[in-house]
Tab-separated table of C-alpha atoms in Angstrom:
chain	number	residue	atom	x	y	z
A	10	MET	CA	106.835	176.497	89.697
A	11	ASP	CA	108.095	179.166	92.135
A	12	PHE	CA	106.923	179.667	95.716
A	13	ARG	CA	104.334	182.303	94.758
A	14	GLU	CA	102.704	179.932	92.311
A	15	LEU	CA	102.734	177.162	94.941
A	16	ILE	CA	100.980	179.374	97.501
A	17	GLU	CA	98.395	180.476	94.921
A	18	LEU	CA	97.852	176.839	93.916
A	19	GLU	CA	96.767	175.869	97.431
A	20	ARG	CA	93.838	178.278	97.146
A	21	LYS	CA	92.381	176.498	94.116
A	22	PRO	CA	89.370	174.104	94.245
A	23	PHE	CA	90.336	170.454	94.869
A	24	ARG	CA	90.014	169.045	91.334
A	25	GLU	CA	91.743	172.037	89.758
A	26	ARG	CA	94.504	171.798	92.366
A	27	VAL	CA	95.111	168.114	91.618
A	28	GLU	CA	95.119	168.698	87.847
A	29	LEU	CA	97.520	171.631	88.089
A	30	LYS	CA	99.904	169.810	90.439
A	31	TYR	CA	100.004	166.733	88.224
A	32	SER	CA	100.531	168.879	85.138
A	33	ALA	CA	103.362	170.781	86.850
A	34	TYR	CA	104.997	167.486	87.834
A	35	GLN	CA	104.880	166.209	84.246
A	36	LYS	CA	106.443	169.425	82.955
A	37	GLU	CA	109.265	169.152	85.485
A	38	VAL	CA	109.899	165.549	84.410
A	39	GLU	CA	110.053	166.682	80.770
A	40	LYS	CA	112.575	169.381	81.698
A	41	GLY	CA	114.704	166.858	83.567
A	42	LEU	CA	114.163	168.592	86.915
A	43	MET	CA	112.645	165.528	88.590
A	44	ILE	CA	115.551	163.145	89.085
A	45	GLY	CA	116.666	160.348	91.295
A	46	ARG	CA	113.291	158.978	92.318
A	47	GLU	CA	114.241	155.405	91.460
A	48	GLY	CA	117.620	153.867	92.202
A	49	SER	CA	119.012	150.442	91.504
A	50	GLY	CA	121.704	148.474	93.297
A	51	PRO	CA	123.256	148.750	96.763
A	52	VAL	CA	123.395	152.234	98.268
A	53	ASP	CA	127.000	153.403	98.063
A	54	ALA	CA	129.269	156.011	96.514
A	55	ARG	CA	128.352	154.776	93.038
A	56	MET	CA	125.026	153.318	91.954
A	57	GLN	CA	122.343	153.609	89.285
A	58	TYR	CA	119.403	156.012	89.122
A	59	LYS	CA	116.638	156.172	86.572
A	60	ASP	CA	116.105	159.106	84.293
A	61	LEU	CA	112.350	159.626	84.492
A	62	ARG	CA	112.208	160.970	80.944
A	63	ASP	CA	113.392	157.891	79.071
A	64	GLU	CA	113.141	155.127	81.693
A	65	THR	CA	116.847	154.323	81.443
A	66	PHE	CA	119.185	153.808	84.361
A	67	ARG	CA	122.565	155.528	84.416
A	68	ASP	CA	125.652	155.096	86.573
A	69	VAL	CA	126.188	158.091	88.818
A	70	LEU	CA	128.425	159.263	91.614
A	71	VAL	CA	126.212	159.517	94.683
A	72	PHE	CA	126.551	162.672	96.786
A	73	GLY	CA	122.912	162.707	97.829
A	74	SER	CA	122.633	159.757	100.201
A	75	ASN	CA	122.458	159.981	103.977
A	76	SER	CA	124.350	156.707	104.359
A	77	TYR	CA	127.205	158.751	105.836
A	78	LEU	CA	129.291	155.817	107.092
A	79	GLY	CA	128.790	153.740	103.951
A	80	MET	CA	127.213	150.886	105.902
A	81	ALA	CA	124.130	150.156	103.770
A	82	ASN	CA	126.071	147.438	101.915
A	83	HIS	CA	128.425	146.271	104.698
A	84	PRO	CA	129.139	142.482	104.514
A	85	TYR	CA	129.033	141.967	108.317
A	86	ILE	CA	125.648	143.676	108.563
A	87	LYS	CA	124.244	141.749	105.600
A	88	ALA	CA	125.373	138.473	107.171
A	89	LYS	CA	123.599	139.370	110.429
A	90	VAL	CA	120.423	140.217	108.503
A	91	ILE	CA	120.513	136.903	106.611
A	92	ASP	CA	121.008	135.092	109.906
A	93	ALA	CA	118.027	136.947	111.409
A	94	VAL	CA	115.835	135.969	108.453
A	95	GLU	CA	116.762	132.327	109.011
A	96	LYS	CA	116.047	132.517	112.744
A	97	TYR	CA	113.054	134.851	112.932
A	98	GLY	CA	111.515	135.202	109.447
A	99	ILE	CA	110.689	138.494	107.796
A	100	GLY	CA	108.126	140.265	109.947
A	101	THR	CA	106.726	140.633	113.440
A	102	GLY	CA	103.076	140.158	112.545
A	103	GLY	CA	101.708	142.841	114.823
A	104	SER	CA	102.209	146.097	116.663
A	105	PRO	CA	104.508	146.296	119.706
A	106	ALA	CA	101.455	146.485	121.970
A	107	PHE	CA	100.282	143.075	120.768
A	108	SER	CA	102.481	140.442	119.110
A	109	GLY	CA	105.133	142.570	117.401
A	110	TYR	CA	107.648	142.941	120.218
A	111	THR	CA	110.469	140.531	121.073
A	112	ARG	CA	113.513	140.244	123.301
A	113	GLN	CA	115.594	141.424	120.310
A	114	HIS	CA	113.562	144.649	120.178
A	115	LYS	CA	113.958	145.134	123.916
A	116	ALA	CA	117.724	144.550	123.810
A	117	LEU	CA	118.167	147.021	120.957
A	118	GLU	CA	116.025	149.656	122.668
A	119	LYS	CA	118.143	149.358	125.823
A	120	ARG	CA	121.312	149.688	123.754
A	121	LEU	CA	120.007	152.779	121.949
A	122	ALA	CA	118.901	154.349	125.241
A	123	ALA	CA	122.397	153.859	126.685
A	124	LEU	CA	123.896	155.363	123.530
A	125	ALA	CA	121.714	158.448	124.011
A	126	GLY	CA	122.455	158.744	127.728
A	127	HIS	CA	118.849	158.004	128.648
A	128	GLN	CA	117.010	155.319	130.648
A	129	ASP	CA	114.835	153.845	127.920
A	130	ALA	CA	113.864	154.114	124.250
A	131	VAL	CA	111.216	153.020	121.751
A	132	LEU	CA	111.814	151.902	118.163
A	133	LEU	CA	109.673	153.201	115.289
A	134	PRO	CA	109.683	152.333	111.564
A	135	SER	CA	110.894	155.803	110.493
A	136	GLY	CA	111.965	159.215	111.712
A	137	TYR	CA	108.597	160.542	110.591
A	138	MET	CA	106.781	158.056	112.839
A	139	ALA	CA	109.180	158.765	115.706
A	140	ASN	CA	108.394	162.471	115.647
A	141	LEU	CA	104.676	161.700	115.437
A	142	CYS	CA	105.174	159.352	118.387
A	143	TRP	CA	106.465	161.821	120.960
A	144	VAL	CA	104.088	164.618	119.991
A	145	ASN	CA	101.082	162.296	120.105
A	146	GLY	CA	102.124	160.434	123.248
A	147	LEU	CA	103.126	163.336	125.471
A	148	MET	CA	101.141	166.400	124.479
A	149	ASN	CA	97.527	167.509	124.485
A	150	ARG	CA	95.733	170.681	123.448
A	151	ASN	CA	96.373	172.364	126.781
A	152	ASP	CA	100.121	172.166	126.243
A	153	ILE	CA	102.244	174.411	124.050
A	154	ILE	CA	105.198	173.702	121.799
A	155	ILE	CA	107.818	176.098	120.489
A	156	TYR	CA	109.607	174.551	117.563
A	157	ASP	CA	112.667	175.352	115.486
A	158	GLN	CA	111.430	177.088	112.343
A	159	ASN	CA	113.735	174.759	110.372
A	160	SER	CA	112.168	171.619	111.820
A	161	HIS	CA	111.584	168.603	109.605
A	162	ALA	CA	108.154	168.312	107.983
A	163	SER	CA	107.347	165.371	110.264
A	164	VAL	CA	107.618	167.585	113.351
A	165	VAL	CA	105.454	170.290	111.798
A	166	ASN	CA	102.854	167.781	110.602
A	167	ALA	CA	102.759	166.020	113.974
A	168	ILE	CA	102.082	169.282	115.785
A	169	ARG	CA	99.337	170.305	113.381
A	170	MET	CA	97.721	166.844	113.406
A	171	THR	CA	97.627	166.799	117.207
A	172	GLY	CA	96.198	170.323	117.382
A	173	VAL	CA	98.773	171.495	119.918
A	174	PRO	CA	99.097	175.308	120.179
A	175	PHE	CA	102.484	176.261	118.769
A	176	PHE	CA	105.015	179.006	118.254
A	177	THR	CA	108.139	178.965	116.125
A	178	PHE	CA	111.584	180.416	116.769
A	179	ASP	CA	114.841	181.005	114.933
A	180	PRO	CA	117.490	178.904	116.716
A	181	GLU	CA	120.140	181.380	115.578
A	182	ARG	CA	118.409	184.035	117.709
A	183	LEU	CA	118.278	182.577	121.188
A	184	ASP	CA	117.907	186.032	122.806
A	185	GLU	CA	114.560	186.381	121.042
A	186	PHE	CA	113.645	182.816	122.006
A	187	GLU	CA	114.356	183.550	125.683
A	188	ALA	CA	112.411	186.818	125.568
A	189	LEU	CA	109.420	185.033	124.032
A	190	LEU	CA	109.035	182.503	126.844
A	191	PRO	CA	107.512	184.695	129.609
A	192	LYS	CA	104.910	185.982	127.154
A	193	ILE	CA	103.935	182.450	126.180
A	194	ARG	CA	103.814	181.408	129.830
A	195	GLU	CA	101.449	184.272	130.647
A	196	ARG	CA	99.042	183.162	127.905
A	197	SER	CA	99.128	179.452	128.734
A	198	LYS	CA	96.262	177.601	130.418
A	199	PRO	CA	96.622	176.417	134.020
A	200	GLY	CA	98.649	173.204	134.114
A	201	ALA	CA	99.919	173.608	130.576
A	202	GLN	CA	103.389	172.223	129.911
A	203	ILE	CA	105.646	173.989	127.435
A	204	PHE	CA	107.779	171.839	125.121
A	205	SER	CA	110.461	172.883	122.676
A	206	THR	CA	112.226	171.014	119.902
A	207	VAL	CA	115.270	171.804	117.802
A	208	GLU	CA	117.494	169.998	115.324
A	209	GLY	CA	120.989	168.792	116.313
A	210	VAL	CA	122.682	168.892	112.918
A	211	ARG	CA	120.446	171.067	110.779
A	212	SER	CA	119.251	168.983	107.841
A	213	THR	CA	119.219	171.838	105.345
A	214	ASP	CA	122.760	173.163	105.870
A	215	GLY	CA	124.646	170.864	108.290
A	216	SER	CA	125.263	173.542	110.925
A	217	ILE	CA	124.812	173.257	114.721
A	218	ILE	CA	123.251	175.919	116.934
A	219	ASP	CA	124.405	176.901	120.444
A	220	LEU	CA	122.725	173.892	122.047
A	221	LYS	CA	124.319	174.455	125.454
A	222	ARG	CA	122.683	177.834	125.820
A	223	TYR	CA	119.407	176.570	124.351
A	224	ILE	CA	119.252	173.806	126.976
A	225	GLU	CA	120.124	176.247	129.776
A	226	ILE	CA	117.306	178.581	128.703
A	227	CYS	CA	114.814	175.718	128.559
A	228	ARG	CA	115.807	174.383	131.986
A	229	LYS	CA	115.524	177.812	133.553
A	230	ASN	CA	112.000	178.133	132.175
A	231	ASP	CA	110.784	174.579	132.955
A	232	ILE	CA	110.536	173.617	129.304
A	233	ILE	CA	110.729	169.987	128.174
A	234	THR	CA	113.342	169.668	125.428
A	235	ILE	CA	113.363	167.299	122.454
A	236	LEU	CA	116.369	167.057	120.170
A	237	ASP	CA	115.915	165.864	116.591
A	238	ASP	CA	119.364	164.365	115.931
A	239	ALA	CA	118.581	162.528	112.717
A	240	HIS	CA	121.810	163.667	111.044
A	241	GLY	CA	124.041	163.662	114.141
A	242	LEU	CA	124.111	159.955	115.018
A	243	GLY	CA	127.230	158.382	113.508
A	244	THR	CA	128.641	161.663	112.224
A	245	LEU	CA	129.523	163.489	115.439
A	246	GLY	CA	130.923	162.779	118.905
A	247	ARG	CA	133.940	160.824	120.102
A	248	SER	CA	132.144	157.513	119.521
A	249	GLY	CA	129.508	158.613	117.016
A	250	LYS	CA	126.744	159.139	119.570
A	251	GLY	CA	125.764	162.384	117.956
A	252	THR	CA	125.584	166.119	118.433
A	253	LEU	CA	125.184	165.981	122.215
A	254	GLU	CA	128.292	163.841	122.669
A	255	HIS	CA	130.145	166.213	120.336
A	256	LEU	CA	129.216	169.116	122.639
A	257	ASP	CA	129.656	167.198	125.940
A	258	LEU	CA	125.908	167.419	126.535
A	259	LEU	CA	124.974	163.741	126.305
A	260	GLY	CA	121.735	163.026	128.156
A	261	GLN	CA	121.102	166.727	128.800
A	262	VAL	CA	117.863	166.945	126.797
A	263	ASP	CA	114.617	165.365	128.024
A	264	LEU	CA	113.989	163.371	124.842
A	265	ARG	CA	115.972	162.619	121.730
A	266	MET	CA	114.986	161.310	118.309
A	267	SER	CA	117.566	159.764	115.972
A	268	THR	CA	117.150	157.771	112.785
A	269	CYS	CA	118.696	154.404	111.971
A	270	SER	CA	118.364	154.947	108.208
A	271	LYS	CA	121.224	157.415	107.765
A	272	SER	CA	124.637	156.664	109.293
A	273	LEU	CA	123.505	153.205	110.408
A	274	GLY	CA	122.444	152.391	106.856
A	275	ALA	CA	119.309	150.479	107.891
A	276	GLN	CA	115.778	151.744	108.568
A	277	GLY	CA	113.738	153.028	111.471
A	278	ALA	CA	114.269	155.484	114.297
A	279	PHE	CA	114.125	155.704	118.051
A	280	VAL	CA	112.973	158.106	120.737
A	281	SER	CA	114.837	157.983	124.041
A	282	GLY	CA	114.158	159.578	127.416
A	283	SER	CA	113.389	158.858	131.058
A	284	ASN	CA	111.493	155.743	132.126
A	285	GLU	CA	108.412	157.884	132.736
A	286	TYR	CA	108.396	159.554	129.324
A	287	ILE	CA	109.043	156.322	127.436
A	288	PHE	CA	106.294	154.631	129.486
A	289	MET	CA	103.946	157.306	128.121
A	290	LEU	CA	105.015	156.595	124.557
A	291	ARG	CA	104.702	152.811	124.923
A	292	ASN	CA	101.228	153.027	126.365
A	293	PHE	CA	99.599	156.200	125.042
A	294	SER	CA	101.159	157.071	121.692
A	295	TYR	CA	99.030	155.892	118.764
A	296	PRO	CA	101.886	155.956	116.195
A	297	TYR	CA	103.722	153.414	118.409
A	298	LEU	CA	100.723	151.399	119.601
A	299	PHE	CA	99.164	150.885	116.191
A	300	THR	CA	102.187	150.410	113.928
A	301	SER	CA	103.689	146.999	113.233
A	302	GLY	CA	106.824	146.301	115.177
A	303	LEU	CA	110.090	146.756	113.326
A	304	ALA	CA	110.863	143.595	111.313
A	305	GLN	CA	113.428	141.292	112.914
A	306	PRO	CA	115.938	141.566	110.036
A	307	THR	CA	115.835	145.342	110.446
A	308	VAL	CA	116.401	145.038	114.190
A	309	ALA	CA	119.385	142.816	113.401
A	310	ALA	CA	120.671	145.318	110.821
A	311	ILE	CA	120.571	148.198	113.320
A	312	SER	CA	122.294	146.120	116.014
A	313	ALA	CA	125.005	145.029	113.585
A	314	ALA	CA	125.487	148.603	112.366
A	315	LEU	CA	126.060	149.702	115.968
A	316	ASP	CA	128.704	146.970	116.234
A	317	VAL	CA	130.434	148.345	113.139
A	318	MET	CA	130.220	151.928	114.386
A	319	GLU	CA	131.931	150.869	117.618
A	320	ASN	CA	134.524	148.580	116.023
A	321	GLU	CA	135.420	150.660	112.963
A	322	PRO	CA	135.873	154.245	114.213
A	323	GLU	CA	137.990	154.930	111.155
A	324	ARG	CA	134.765	155.212	109.154
A	325	MET	CA	133.742	158.409	110.961
A	326	ALA	CA	137.314	159.724	110.744
A	327	ARG	CA	137.289	159.175	106.958
A	328	LEU	CA	133.908	160.903	106.701
A	329	HIS	CA	135.307	163.990	108.452
A	330	GLU	CA	138.428	163.957	106.265
A	331	ASN	CA	136.226	163.774	103.168
A	332	VAL	CA	133.993	166.602	104.378
A	333	ARG	CA	136.953	168.897	105.085
A	334	TYR	CA	138.600	168.013	101.781
A	335	MET	CA	135.457	168.774	99.772
A	336	GLN	CA	134.795	171.988	101.717
A	337	ASP	CA	138.353	173.137	100.922
A	338	ARG	CA	137.999	172.216	97.253
A	339	LEU	CA	134.661	174.005	96.902
A	340	GLU	CA	135.842	177.155	98.677
A	341	SER	CA	139.080	177.309	96.687
A	342	ASN	CA	136.943	177.308	93.532
A	343	GLY	CA	134.827	180.212	94.752
A	344	PHE	CA	131.699	178.410	95.937
A	345	ASN	CA	129.578	179.854	98.741
A	346	ILE	CA	129.118	177.068	101.315
A	347	ILE	CA	128.522	176.584	105.049
A	348	ARG	CA	131.344	174.702	106.796
A	349	GLY	CA	129.428	172.296	109.012
A	350	GLU	CA	131.029	169.546	111.094
A	351	ALA	CA	128.804	166.622	110.062
A	352	GLY	CA	128.234	165.126	106.602
A	353	ILE	CA	126.180	167.859	104.884
A	354	ILE	CA	127.588	170.598	102.631
A	355	PRO	CA	125.157	173.176	101.185
A	356	ILE	CA	126.161	175.199	98.108
A	357	PHE	CA	124.509	178.563	97.481
A	358	PHE	CA	124.693	180.128	94.028
A	359	SER	CA	125.057	183.731	93.020
A	360	LYS	CA	121.919	183.583	90.873
A	361	SER	CA	118.585	182.822	92.456
A	362	GLY	CA	116.556	180.090	90.775
A	363	VAL	CA	119.405	178.260	89.006
A	364	ALA	CA	120.008	175.513	91.599
A	365	GLY	CA	117.395	173.262	89.957
A	366	ASN	CA	118.961	173.652	86.520
A	367	ILE	CA	122.441	173.012	87.901
A	368	ASN	CA	121.180	169.906	89.671
A	369	ARG	CA	119.680	168.648	86.403
A	370	LEU	CA	122.909	169.275	84.500
A	371	ILE	CA	125.207	167.587	87.026
A	372	TYR	CA	122.900	164.580	87.056
A	373	GLU	CA	123.119	164.314	83.268
A	374	ARG	CA	126.901	164.366	83.682
A	375	GLY	CA	126.956	161.585	86.251
A	376	LEU	CA	126.559	163.205	89.683
A	377	PHE	CA	123.528	162.658	91.889
A	378	ALA	CA	122.871	165.305	94.593
A	379	ASN	CA	119.802	166.856	96.201
A	380	ILE	CA	118.294	170.263	95.778
A	381	MET	CA	116.690	172.076	98.704
A	382	GLU	CA	114.081	174.617	97.676
A	383	TYR	CA	110.822	176.134	98.931
A	384	PRO	CA	108.976	174.967	101.034
A	385	MET	CA	111.951	173.001	102.504
A	386	VAL	CA	113.891	176.272	102.802
A	387	PRO	CA	112.722	179.912	102.613
A	388	PRO	CA	112.085	181.392	99.153
A	389	ASP	CA	115.301	182.571	97.425
A	390	LYS	CA	117.410	180.413	99.787
A	391	GLU	CA	117.529	177.338	97.579
A	392	ARG	CA	120.724	175.370	97.560
A	393	LEU	CA	122.391	172.224	96.305
A	394	ARG	CA	122.855	169.861	99.252
A	395	LEU	CA	125.749	167.435	99.098
A	396	SER	CA	125.936	164.504	101.501
A	397	LEU	CA	129.373	162.981	101.991
A	398	MET	CA	130.112	159.338	102.768
A	399	SER	CA	133.143	157.706	104.327
A	400	SER	CA	133.305	155.456	101.266
A	401	HIS	CA	133.945	158.352	98.844
A	402	THR	CA	137.465	158.437	97.470
A	403	ARG	CA	139.493	161.602	96.855
A	404	GLU	CA	139.188	160.962	93.119
A	405	GLU	CA	135.402	160.806	93.376
A	406	ILE	CA	135.292	164.046	95.364
A	407	ASP	CA	137.567	165.772	92.829
A	408	GLN	CA	135.355	164.533	90.010
A	409	ALA	CA	132.197	165.793	91.768
A	410	VAL	CA	133.697	169.257	92.343
A	411	GLU	CA	134.696	169.548	88.674
A	412	ILE	CA	131.203	168.555	87.504
A	413	ILE	CA	129.549	171.138	89.785
A	414	LEU	CA	132.072	173.801	88.797
A	415	ASP	CA	131.482	173.295	85.075
A	416	ALA	CA	127.700	173.393	85.524
A	417	ALA	CA	127.798	176.537	87.666
A	418	ARG	CA	129.972	178.272	85.069
A	419	GLU	CA	127.558	177.358	82.285
A	420	PHE	CA	124.771	179.090	84.168
A	421	ASP	CA	127.033	182.019	85.137
A	422	ALA	CA	126.232	181.201	88.787
A	423	ILE	CA	129.709	181.430	90.295
């Protein structure tokens, strides 16, 4: 189903829309285009995924996981989690506003705030909830937000659910962004605050915008800035603190969101900022107030993962070596990629519409990756997205490149 059909589908009556969507899903399963929805075994460079057509699991090389530092199966972290289960059980039994908050949560939040260069932080069960948290806790319908047009769906949904007036901008065109601000200010209601959010490492292609200039523009125009650094933590910076550390801008945004489910290999996310902003989130944000506190074993997993990130810097070094090696291999074989500095490598093909078929074929040949297509990216900009891990070996990277190369040749897409 292409993007035109998807847009047309949304105009259909409810029951017809449901029937058509379900039918389209079944057809994609039959064609082998729906893959990797059910894995088995520890998340690492090799694991098993189920083929939805015949219910069988197959061993695959994994180049589609965000566990960039390969920590999801780390023995030290697992031992800390087991210890936490013995000491604290498996759940908090309530939201942070009631019974679901402990000294372990507080200690981890302080540690994450220090990592981000901020005064305080709040923990949420996911990046999605974290983005809902700051929009819901800080903004009302008098305020305005200008968001990166590439923002994650959670940011877009949060803005629409809260009913905040919004504008979008292309972060590659900061001149246009700066020129837009006075016009928005003129139209704003008295007392309205303007917010802006942008991604650190862009999730669709792994690139980084000119964040220094973006922050300067926002400061000059009294705009509150929020950085979504879901893919930057653990992959960038001298000590893995993320995109801002990488650019010597640590603590220079007003709020920051990072996930603990990617490089840290666990689950959850945090929002950091000043004492005043985090006070607002703790006391006025429904996604924080009315969600169960992060389970104690998960808190222990995140804390232990931070220990590993600090004590084993060679993991990030190996990740960068792997990324550069695979970028070189792909380019030398004629692939069109973007050379980012984090763990994401997008591959664009010469023929529009073949990325899905190539993804199906490489999966059948033992390589699991992700496809990015509309509405995640603009129509005709679909791509195969590879995520590298520090635990990949050179042999595994060579094998992955050969599988992709053979598939692209079969579809005459390179």
